[in-house]
Short mmCIF file of C-alpha atoms in Angstrom, two decimals:
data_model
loop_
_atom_site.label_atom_id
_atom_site.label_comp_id
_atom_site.label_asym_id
_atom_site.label_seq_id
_atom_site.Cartn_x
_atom_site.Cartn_y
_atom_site.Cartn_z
CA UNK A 1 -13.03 -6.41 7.46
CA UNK A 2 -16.27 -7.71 6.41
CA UNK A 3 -16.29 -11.36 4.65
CA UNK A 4 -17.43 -11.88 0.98
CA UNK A 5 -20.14 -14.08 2.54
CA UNK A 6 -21.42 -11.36 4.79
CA UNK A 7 -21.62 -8.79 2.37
CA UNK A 8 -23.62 -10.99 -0.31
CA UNK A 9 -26.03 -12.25 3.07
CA UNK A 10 -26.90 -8.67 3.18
CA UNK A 11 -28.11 -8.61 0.07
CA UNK A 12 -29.22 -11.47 -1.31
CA UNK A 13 -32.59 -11.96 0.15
CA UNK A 14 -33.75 -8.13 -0.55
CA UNK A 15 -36.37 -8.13 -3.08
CA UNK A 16 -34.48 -5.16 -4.23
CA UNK A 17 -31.62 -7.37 -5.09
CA UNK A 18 -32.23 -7.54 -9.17
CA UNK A 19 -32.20 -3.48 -8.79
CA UNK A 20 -29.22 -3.60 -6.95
CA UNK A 21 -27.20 -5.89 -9.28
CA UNK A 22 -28.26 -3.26 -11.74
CA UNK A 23 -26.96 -0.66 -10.55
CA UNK A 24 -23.84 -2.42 -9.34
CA UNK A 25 -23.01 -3.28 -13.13
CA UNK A 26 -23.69 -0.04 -14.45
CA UNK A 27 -21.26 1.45 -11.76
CA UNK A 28 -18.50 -1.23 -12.80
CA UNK A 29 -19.22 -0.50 -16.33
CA UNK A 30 -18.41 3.13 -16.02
CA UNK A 31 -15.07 2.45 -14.26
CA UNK A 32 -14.23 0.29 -16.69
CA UNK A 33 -15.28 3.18 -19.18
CA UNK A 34 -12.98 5.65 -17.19
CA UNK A 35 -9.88 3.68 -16.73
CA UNK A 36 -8.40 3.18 -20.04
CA UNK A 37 -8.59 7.41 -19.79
CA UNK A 38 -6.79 7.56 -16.47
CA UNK A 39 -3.97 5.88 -18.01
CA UNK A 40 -3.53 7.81 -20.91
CA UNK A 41 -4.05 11.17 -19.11
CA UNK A 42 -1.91 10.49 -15.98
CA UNK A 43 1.27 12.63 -15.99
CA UNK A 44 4.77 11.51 -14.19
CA UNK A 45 4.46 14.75 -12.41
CA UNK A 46 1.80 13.62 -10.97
CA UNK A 47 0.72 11.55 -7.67
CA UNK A 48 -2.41 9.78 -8.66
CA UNK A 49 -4.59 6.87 -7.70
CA UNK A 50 -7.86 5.36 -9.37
CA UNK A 51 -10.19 4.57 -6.56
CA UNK A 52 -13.45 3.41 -7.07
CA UNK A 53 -13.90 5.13 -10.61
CA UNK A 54 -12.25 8.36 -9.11
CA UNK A 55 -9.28 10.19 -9.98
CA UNK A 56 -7.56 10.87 -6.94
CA UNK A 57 -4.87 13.37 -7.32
CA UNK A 58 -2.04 13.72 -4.13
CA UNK A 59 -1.35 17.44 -3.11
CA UNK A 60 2.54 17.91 -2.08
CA UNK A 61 4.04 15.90 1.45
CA UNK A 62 4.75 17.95 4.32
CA UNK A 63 9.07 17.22 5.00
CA UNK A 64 8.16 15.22 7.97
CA UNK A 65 5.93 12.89 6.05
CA UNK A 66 8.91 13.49 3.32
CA UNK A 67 11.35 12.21 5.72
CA UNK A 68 9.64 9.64 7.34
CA UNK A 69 9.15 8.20 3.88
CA UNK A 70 12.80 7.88 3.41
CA UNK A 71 14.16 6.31 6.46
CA UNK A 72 11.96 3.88 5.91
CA UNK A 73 12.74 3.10 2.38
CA UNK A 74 16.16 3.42 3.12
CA UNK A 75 16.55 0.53 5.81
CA UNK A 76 13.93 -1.98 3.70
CA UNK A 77 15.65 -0.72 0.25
CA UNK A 78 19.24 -1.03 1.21
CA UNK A 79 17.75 -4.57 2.89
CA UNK A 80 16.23 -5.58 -0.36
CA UNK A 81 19.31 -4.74 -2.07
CA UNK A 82 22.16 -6.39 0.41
CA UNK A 83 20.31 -9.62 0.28
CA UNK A 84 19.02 -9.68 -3.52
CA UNK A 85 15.38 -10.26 -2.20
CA UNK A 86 13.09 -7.87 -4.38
CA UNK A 87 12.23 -4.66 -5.32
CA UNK A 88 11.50 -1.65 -3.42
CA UNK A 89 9.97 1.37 -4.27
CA UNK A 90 8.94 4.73 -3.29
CA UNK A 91 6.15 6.72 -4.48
CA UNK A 92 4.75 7.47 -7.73
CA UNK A 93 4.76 3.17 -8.40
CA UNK A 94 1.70 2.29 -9.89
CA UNK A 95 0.44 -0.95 -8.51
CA UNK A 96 -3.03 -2.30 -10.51
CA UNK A 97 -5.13 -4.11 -8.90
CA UNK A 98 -8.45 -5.75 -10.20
CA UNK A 99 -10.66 -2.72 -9.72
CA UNK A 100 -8.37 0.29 -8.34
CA UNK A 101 -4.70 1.38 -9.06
CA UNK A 102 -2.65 2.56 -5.97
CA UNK A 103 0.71 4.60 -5.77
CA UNK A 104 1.31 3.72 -2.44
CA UNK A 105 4.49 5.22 -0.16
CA UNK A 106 6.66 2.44 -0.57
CA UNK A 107 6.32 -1.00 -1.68
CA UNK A 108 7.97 -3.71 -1.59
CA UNK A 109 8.30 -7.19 -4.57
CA UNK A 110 9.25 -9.95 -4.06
CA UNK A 111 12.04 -12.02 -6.47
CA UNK A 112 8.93 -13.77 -8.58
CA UNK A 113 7.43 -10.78 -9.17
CA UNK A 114 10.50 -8.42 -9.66
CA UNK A 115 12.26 -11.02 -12.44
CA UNK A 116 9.10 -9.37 -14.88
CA UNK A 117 10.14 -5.61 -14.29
CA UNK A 118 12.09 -4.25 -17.03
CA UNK A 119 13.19 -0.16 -17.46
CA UNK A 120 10.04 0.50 -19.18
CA UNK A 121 7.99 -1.03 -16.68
CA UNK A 122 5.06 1.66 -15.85
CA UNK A 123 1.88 -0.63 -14.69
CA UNK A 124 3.18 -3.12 -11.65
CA UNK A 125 1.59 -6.30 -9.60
CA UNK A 126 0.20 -6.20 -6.48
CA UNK A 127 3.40 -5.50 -3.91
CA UNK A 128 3.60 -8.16 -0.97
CA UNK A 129 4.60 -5.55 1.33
CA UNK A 130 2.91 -1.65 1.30
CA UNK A 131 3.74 1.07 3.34
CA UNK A 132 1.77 3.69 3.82
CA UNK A 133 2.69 7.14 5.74
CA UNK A 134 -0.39 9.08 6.98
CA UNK A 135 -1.56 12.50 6.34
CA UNK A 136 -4.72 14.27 7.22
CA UNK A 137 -5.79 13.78 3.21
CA UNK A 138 -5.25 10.53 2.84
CA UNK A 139 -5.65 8.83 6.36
CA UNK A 140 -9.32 7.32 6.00
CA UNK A 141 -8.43 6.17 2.17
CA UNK A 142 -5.79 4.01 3.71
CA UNK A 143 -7.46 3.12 7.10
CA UNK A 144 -10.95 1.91 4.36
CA UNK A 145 -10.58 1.26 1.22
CA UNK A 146 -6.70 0.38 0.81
CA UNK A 147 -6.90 -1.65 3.72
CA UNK A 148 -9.51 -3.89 2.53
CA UNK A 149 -8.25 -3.91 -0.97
CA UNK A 150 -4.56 -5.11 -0.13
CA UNK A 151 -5.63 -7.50 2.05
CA UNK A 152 -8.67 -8.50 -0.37
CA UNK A 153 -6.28 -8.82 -3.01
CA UNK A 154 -3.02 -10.87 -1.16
CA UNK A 155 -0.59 -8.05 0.07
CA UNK A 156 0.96 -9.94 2.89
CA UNK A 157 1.97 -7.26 5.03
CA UNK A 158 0.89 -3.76 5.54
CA UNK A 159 2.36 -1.15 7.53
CA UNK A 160 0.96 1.95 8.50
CA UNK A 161 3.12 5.08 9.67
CA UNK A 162 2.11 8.00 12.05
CA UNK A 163 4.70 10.31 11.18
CA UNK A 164 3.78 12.90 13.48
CA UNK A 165 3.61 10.45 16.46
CA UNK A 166 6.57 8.33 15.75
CA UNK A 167 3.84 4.98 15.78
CA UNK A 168 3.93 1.97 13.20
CA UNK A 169 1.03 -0.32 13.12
CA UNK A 170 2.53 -3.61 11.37
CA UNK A 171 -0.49 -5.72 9.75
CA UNK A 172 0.20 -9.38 9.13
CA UNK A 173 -2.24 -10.89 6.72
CA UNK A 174 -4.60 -13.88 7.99
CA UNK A 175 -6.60 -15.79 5.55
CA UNK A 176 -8.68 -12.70 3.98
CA UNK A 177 -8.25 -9.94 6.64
CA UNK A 178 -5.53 -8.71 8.50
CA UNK A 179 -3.71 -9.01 11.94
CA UNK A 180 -2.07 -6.14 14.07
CA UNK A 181 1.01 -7.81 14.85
CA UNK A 182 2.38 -4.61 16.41
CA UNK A 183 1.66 -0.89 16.78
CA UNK A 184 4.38 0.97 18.70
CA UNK A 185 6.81 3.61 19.01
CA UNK A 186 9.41 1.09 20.20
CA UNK A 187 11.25 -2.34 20.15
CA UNK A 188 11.98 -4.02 16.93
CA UNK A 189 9.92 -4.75 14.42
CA UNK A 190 10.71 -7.68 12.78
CA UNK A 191 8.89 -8.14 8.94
CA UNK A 192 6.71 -11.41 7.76
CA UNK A 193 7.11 -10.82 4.10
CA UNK A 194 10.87 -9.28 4.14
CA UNK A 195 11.85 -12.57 5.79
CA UNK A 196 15.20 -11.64 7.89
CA UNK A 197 14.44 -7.71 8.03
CA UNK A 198 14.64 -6.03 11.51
CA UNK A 199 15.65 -2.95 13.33
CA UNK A 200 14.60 -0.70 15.46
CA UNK A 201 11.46 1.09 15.43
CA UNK A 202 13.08 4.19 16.65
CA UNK A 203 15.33 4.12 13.45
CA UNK A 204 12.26 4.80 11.00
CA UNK A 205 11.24 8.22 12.72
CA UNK A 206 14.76 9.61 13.28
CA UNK A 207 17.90 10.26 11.55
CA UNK A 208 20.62 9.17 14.13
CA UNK A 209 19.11 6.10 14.86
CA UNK A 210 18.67 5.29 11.06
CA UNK A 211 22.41 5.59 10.13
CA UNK A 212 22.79 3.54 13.25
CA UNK A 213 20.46 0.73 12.03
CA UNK A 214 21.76 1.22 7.84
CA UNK A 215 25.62 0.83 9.38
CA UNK A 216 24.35 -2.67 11.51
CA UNK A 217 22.51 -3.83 7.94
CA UNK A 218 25.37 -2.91 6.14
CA UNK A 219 27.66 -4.61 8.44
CA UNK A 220 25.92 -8.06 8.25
#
């Protein structure tokens, strides 16, 4: 991920810098413009981000994406749950962050930040742990922009599911950018921000092995 510093040195000696601080505010003025509008507009029927001044409405999940989804939540919820940690959860969340707002897969909150939810709650923090479950649609949104945004913006750890391949990348955040800790179809992954959470990686891409790893969670 490119550094603050970097991305002002590319700029700042241009002698087309005044024009591009112009048109830099006028773009930020506009999404400021638009996002009061995508909250009142948004539907709970819907699946929708704001990206970069852009509506970005989610077609339907294909079942494996579906059921990927909820293996995982199901170990790090039932986790979250056991051991009166946080929050977790799944889809349709709407996390805000300074410029964008995310519904990411699955998130998860830590106790700080889950003692301020209440059954009304509609607009939540930054999560310190996102998963995200790739699909064609979606796959250079969270490989780009979400990637430098949660890590930009303090999400601790980021995981990001191939469904199709059975393959979790586990990012660990460092300073301003992340860290692939891992990125496998096997072993244990063992979570940074869930402090105490492990299993098997096996368990989040298939059904046997997930009742296997809930029972051992369950057990402890």
């Amino acid at each position: 991920m490119t550094s603050l510093e970097d991305l002002i040195g590319s700029i700042r000696h241009s002698p087309r810098l005044p024009e591009i601080i112009e048109l830099l505010r006028c773009q930020l003025d506009e999404e400021r413009r638009r996002r009061p509008a995508f909250y009142k507009e948004m539907t709970p029927e819907q699946k929708i981000e704001f990206i970069n001044g852009e509506a970005i409405l989610h077609s339907p999940s294909r079942n494996r994406h579906l059921d990927v989804t909820g293996w995982i939540a199901n170990l790090v919820g039932n986790f979250a749950r056991v051991h009166k940690v946080g929050t977790v959860n799944v889809e349709k969340c709407l996390c805000v962050f300074p410029r964008n707002d995310y519904e990411p897969n699955i998130v998860f909150f830590g106790r700080e930040k889950s003692a301020s939810f209440d059954d009304d709650t509609l607009k939540f923090p930054v999560p310190d742990l996102v998963v995200e479950i790739l699909s064609p649609s979606t796959e250079e949104r969270d490989r780009g922009v979400k990637f430098e945004d949660y890590a930009a913006n303090g999400v601790g750890e980021y995981w990001i599911v191939d469904a199709d391949a059975s393959v979790i990348e586990q990012y660990i955040l460092n300073g301003e950018s992340y860290e692939l800790r891992q990125k496998s179809s096997s072993g244990r992954l063992r979570s940074h921000v869930l402090s105490g959470f492990e299993c098997e990686v096996a368990a989040f891409f298939d059904v046997s092995e997930n009742l296997a790893a809930l029972r051992q969670l369950l057990s402890t």
